[in-house]
Short mmCIF file of C-alpha atoms in Angstrom, two decimals:
data_model
loop_
_atom_site.label_atom_id
_atom_site.label_comp_id
_atom_site.label_asym_id
_atom_site.label_seq_id
_atom_site.Cartn_x
_atom_site.Cartn_y
_atom_site.Cartn_z
CA UNK A 1 -1.27 6.33 -15.03
CA UNK A 2 1.62 5.87 -12.57
CA UNK A 3 2.07 9.14 -10.72
CA UNK A 4 4.93 8.08 -8.47
CA UNK A 5 8.15 6.64 -9.81
CA UNK A 6 10.65 5.04 -7.46
CA UNK A 7 14.30 4.40 -8.16
CA UNK A 8 16.11 2.18 -8.12
CA UNK A 9 13.68 -0.69 -8.61
CA UNK A 10 16.10 -3.16 -7.04
CA UNK A 11 19.15 -2.69 -4.86
CA UNK A 12 21.50 -5.37 -3.58
CA UNK A 13 24.17 -4.21 -1.13
CA UNK A 14 26.47 -5.46 1.61
CA UNK A 15 25.86 -4.90 5.30
CA UNK A 16 27.27 -1.56 6.43
CA UNK A 17 26.78 0.28 3.13
CA UNK A 18 24.66 3.42 2.76
CA UNK A 19 21.87 3.80 0.23
CA UNK A 20 19.26 6.24 -0.99
CA UNK A 21 15.88 5.49 -2.53
CA UNK A 22 14.08 8.15 -4.55
CA UNK A 23 10.39 8.79 -5.08
CA UNK A 24 9.51 11.28 -7.82
CA UNK A 25 6.36 12.73 -9.30
CA UNK A 26 5.08 15.66 -11.35
CA UNK A 27 2.12 15.95 -8.96
CA UNK A 28 2.00 17.88 -5.70
CA UNK A 29 1.06 15.85 -2.65
CA UNK A 30 -0.45 17.10 0.58
CA UNK A 31 1.63 14.51 2.43
CA UNK A 32 3.79 11.51 1.68
CA UNK A 33 4.21 8.23 3.47
CA UNK A 34 6.89 5.53 3.35
CA UNK A 35 5.99 1.89 3.97
CA UNK A 36 8.09 -1.26 4.25
CA UNK A 37 6.71 -4.59 3.17
CA UNK A 38 8.17 -8.02 3.97
CA UNK A 39 7.37 -11.19 2.01
CA UNK A 40 3.92 -12.60 2.77
CA UNK A 41 2.86 -9.54 4.72
CA UNK A 42 1.15 -6.23 4.09
CA UNK A 43 2.98 -2.88 4.04
CA UNK A 44 3.74 -1.26 7.39
CA UNK A 45 4.01 2.51 7.79
CA UNK A 46 7.49 3.87 8.55
CA UNK A 47 6.89 7.62 8.46
CA UNK A 48 4.63 10.42 7.23
CA UNK A 49 6.05 13.73 6.00
CA UNK A 50 3.73 16.69 5.58
CA UNK A 51 5.68 19.92 5.15
CA UNK A 52 7.81 20.77 2.10
CA UNK A 53 11.49 20.39 3.03
CA UNK A 54 10.69 18.32 6.09
CA UNK A 55 13.30 15.85 7.29
CA UNK A 56 12.46 13.01 9.65
CA UNK A 57 14.83 10.49 11.19
CA UNK A 58 13.95 7.02 12.37
CA UNK A 59 17.14 5.50 13.83
CA UNK A 60 19.33 4.84 10.74
CA UNK A 61 16.62 5.92 8.29
CA UNK A 62 16.33 9.53 7.13
CA UNK A 63 13.30 10.69 5.16
CA UNK A 64 13.04 13.96 3.27
CA UNK A 65 10.08 15.61 1.57
CA UNK A 66 10.97 17.86 -1.35
CA UNK A 67 10.45 21.61 -1.03
CA UNK A 68 7.75 21.53 -3.72
CA UNK A 69 6.12 18.43 -2.19
CA UNK A 70 6.57 16.50 -5.44
CA UNK A 71 9.35 14.15 -4.40
CA UNK A 72 10.88 12.37 -1.45
CA UNK A 73 13.92 10.34 -0.53
CA UNK A 74 14.79 7.65 1.96
CA UNK A 75 18.41 7.33 3.08
CA UNK A 76 19.61 4.33 5.08
CA UNK A 77 22.93 4.55 6.91
CA UNK A 78 24.94 1.41 7.60
CA UNK A 79 22.33 -0.97 6.21
CA UNK A 80 21.67 -4.21 8.06
CA UNK A 81 20.15 -7.51 6.85
CA UNK A 82 17.02 -6.61 8.83
CA UNK A 83 16.46 -3.68 6.46
CA UNK A 84 15.78 -6.12 3.62
CA UNK A 85 12.31 -5.63 2.16
CA UNK A 86 10.17 -3.75 -0.33
CA UNK A 87 10.03 0.01 0.29
CA UNK A 88 6.97 1.85 -0.98
CA UNK A 89 6.30 5.56 -1.06
CA UNK A 90 2.71 6.76 -1.13
CA UNK A 91 1.50 10.28 -1.81
CA UNK A 92 -1.82 11.75 -0.70
CA UNK A 93 -3.64 13.66 -3.43
CA UNK A 94 -5.96 16.29 -2.04
CA UNK A 95 -8.77 15.84 -4.55
CA UNK A 96 -11.86 15.51 -2.40
CA UNK A 97 -11.30 12.19 -0.67
CA UNK A 98 -7.59 11.93 0.05
CA UNK A 99 -6.51 8.84 -1.83
CA UNK A 100 -3.05 7.41 -1.47
CA UNK A 101 -1.12 6.83 -4.69
CA UNK A 102 1.58 4.21 -4.25
CA UNK A 103 4.94 4.20 -5.96
CA UNK A 104 6.32 1.29 -7.94
CA UNK A 105 8.46 0.08 -5.03
CA UNK A 106 12.16 -0.49 -4.36
CA UNK A 107 13.24 -3.98 -3.41
CA UNK A 108 16.26 -3.89 -1.07
CA UNK A 109 18.45 -6.87 -0.29
CA UNK A 110 21.14 -6.44 2.36
CA UNK A 111 23.60 -9.31 2.56
CA UNK A 112 25.69 -10.08 5.66
CA UNK B 1 -4.47 -7.43 18.52
CA UNK B 2 -5.91 -8.82 15.30
CA UNK B 3 -5.90 -5.58 13.26
CA UNK B 4 -6.94 -6.31 9.65
CA UNK B 5 -7.69 -9.95 8.87
CA UNK B 6 -7.98 -11.29 5.33
CA UNK B 7 -9.21 -14.71 4.24
CA UNK B 8 -8.31 -16.83 2.41
CA UNK B 9 -4.51 -16.44 2.19
CA UNK B 10 -4.28 -18.34 -1.09
CA UNK B 11 -6.77 -19.36 -3.74
CA UNK B 12 -6.72 -20.80 -7.23
CA UNK B 13 -9.73 -20.14 -9.43
CA UNK B 14 -10.74 -21.27 -12.87
CA UNK B 15 -11.65 -18.68 -15.49
CA UNK B 16 -15.28 -17.65 -15.08
CA UNK B 17 -15.60 -18.71 -11.45
CA UNK B 18 -16.62 -16.27 -8.77
CA UNK B 19 -15.41 -15.76 -5.23
CA UNK B 20 -15.43 -13.34 -2.32
CA UNK B 21 -12.33 -12.14 -0.56
CA UNK B 22 -13.09 -11.44 3.07
CA UNK B 23 -11.71 -8.55 5.10
CA UNK B 24 -12.50 -7.59 8.67
CA UNK B 25 -10.92 -5.07 11.04
CA UNK B 26 -11.31 -4.62 14.79
CA UNK B 27 -9.92 -1.09 15.15
CA UNK B 28 -13.23 0.71 14.56
CA UNK B 29 -11.79 2.45 11.50
CA UNK B 30 -14.26 4.21 9.25
CA UNK B 31 -12.14 4.05 6.11
CA UNK B 32 -11.40 0.76 4.37
CA UNK B 33 -9.68 -0.01 1.07
CA UNK B 34 -8.96 -2.79 -1.37
CA UNK B 35 -5.74 -2.78 -3.36
CA UNK B 36 -4.15 -5.16 -5.81
CA UNK B 37 -0.39 -5.54 -6.03
CA UNK B 38 1.21 -6.72 -9.24
CA UNK B 39 4.98 -7.23 -9.62
CA UNK B 40 6.77 -3.96 -10.31
CA UNK B 41 3.52 -1.98 -10.28
CA UNK B 42 3.06 -0.97 -6.66
CA UNK B 43 -0.41 -0.99 -5.13
CA UNK B 44 -3.45 0.08 -7.09
CA UNK B 45 -6.71 1.07 -5.41
CA UNK B 46 -9.71 -1.02 -6.47
CA UNK B 47 -12.49 0.26 -4.20
CA UNK B 48 -12.74 2.16 -0.97
CA UNK B 49 -15.34 2.94 1.68
CA UNK B 50 -15.65 5.91 4.03
CA UNK B 51 -18.18 4.19 6.28
CA UNK B 52 -20.90 1.58 6.51
CA UNK B 53 -23.18 1.78 3.49
CA UNK B 54 -20.83 4.00 1.45
CA UNK B 55 -18.46 2.69 -1.22
CA UNK B 56 -16.72 4.23 -4.22
CA UNK B 57 -14.52 3.19 -7.11
CA UNK B 58 -10.79 3.50 -7.06
CA UNK B 59 -8.32 3.36 -9.94
CA UNK B 60 -9.02 -0.19 -11.19
CA UNK B 61 -12.61 -1.21 -10.24
CA UNK B 62 -13.61 -3.16 -13.37
CA UNK B 63 -14.43 -6.80 -12.65
CA UNK B 64 -14.91 -6.25 -8.92
CA UNK B 65 -17.70 -5.35 -6.53
CA UNK B 66 -17.74 -4.43 -2.86
CA UNK B 67 -20.22 -3.92 -0.05
CA UNK B 68 -19.93 -2.36 3.41
CA UNK B 69 -22.83 -3.41 5.60
CA UNK B 70 -20.88 -3.00 8.86
CA UNK B 71 -17.95 -0.92 10.05
CA UNK B 72 -15.87 -4.06 10.52
CA UNK B 73 -16.34 -5.91 7.23
CA UNK B 74 -15.48 -4.98 3.65
CA UNK B 75 -15.70 -7.99 1.30
CA UNK B 76 -14.45 -7.87 -2.30
CA UNK B 77 -16.26 -9.95 -4.90
CA UNK B 78 -15.01 -11.22 -8.23
CA UNK B 79 -17.97 -12.25 -10.37
CA UNK B 80 -16.31 -13.71 -13.49
CA UNK B 81 -12.66 -14.40 -12.78
CA UNK B 82 -10.24 -13.56 -15.58
CA UNK B 83 -6.48 -14.27 -15.85
CA UNK B 84 -5.81 -10.51 -15.63
CA UNK B 85 -7.11 -10.63 -12.06
CA UNK B 86 -4.26 -12.86 -10.93
CA UNK B 87 -2.62 -10.75 -8.25
CA UNK B 88 -2.08 -10.26 -4.54
CA UNK B 89 -5.00 -8.44 -2.93
CA UNK B 90 -4.60 -6.29 0.16
CA UNK B 91 -7.29 -4.88 2.39
CA UNK B 92 -6.46 -1.84 4.53
CA UNK B 93 -8.17 0.46 7.00
CA UNK B 94 -7.51 3.86 8.53
CA UNK B 95 -9.05 6.59 10.66
CA UNK B 96 -11.14 9.07 8.75
CA UNK B 97 -9.44 12.32 9.59
CA UNK B 98 -7.08 13.57 6.88
CA UNK B 99 -6.48 10.24 5.24
CA UNK B 100 -3.03 11.11 3.95
CA UNK B 101 -1.73 11.77 7.44
CA UNK B 102 -3.04 8.59 8.95
CA UNK B 103 -1.36 5.22 8.60
CA UNK B 104 -3.18 2.65 6.58
CA UNK B 105 -3.19 -0.70 8.38
CA UNK B 106 -2.90 -3.61 5.99
CA UNK B 107 -3.85 -7.23 6.18
CA UNK B 108 -1.41 -9.93 5.10
CA UNK B 109 -2.97 -10.27 1.66
CA UNK B 110 -4.75 -12.89 -0.44
CA UNK B 111 -2.70 -14.42 -3.23
CA UNK B 112 -5.11 -15.23 -6.06
CA UNK B 113 -4.27 -17.20 -9.20
CA UNK B 114 -6.74 -17.59 -12.05
CA UNK B 115 -6.03 -20.36 -14.51
#
């Protein structure tokens, strides 16, 4: 059962454009993480959000955790070719051992 | 810093063969994980371990086994390879306190094809 749905699945844009990636679930998460993965490598953590409504900024990337802690979004301003990669959200379910449930992923291609 | 090291990087197996995917970490993390990543499906947890001598099943454990004899090593074994196990396998580790708030550190993956 896939608990986290990401949209869009694939996004191809030109350098300088803005974009938003969504991560949605019917489950409540104690925290949510965003990872970026490049070809041939493992995912690397970008940010962790913990509080409902929390907004975190990482240079041109803005992350938001939904008020009900069921959803999150990643907004990239003025995308650059270096932003190209697979973006994964991962929610922590607080059922005994805190397992991470990963989303389906959004593949971003930014062309010069 | 080595971090999480996985070997081999690539492997082709015949149906019914067995193999062990190796994973070692040098960060003294208590928690270690094995995931598989299939196209368009994200990462699915196969097995995890909260410390040496302790392992537990994740979401998709069938066809796999693990052991954790040391803090550093967490090998994943496939006993009878099946085509459905063709995937990219990632090992990860993290600190033990409030797993969801700690980053998971991933290896570079093992790409496994079963023909």
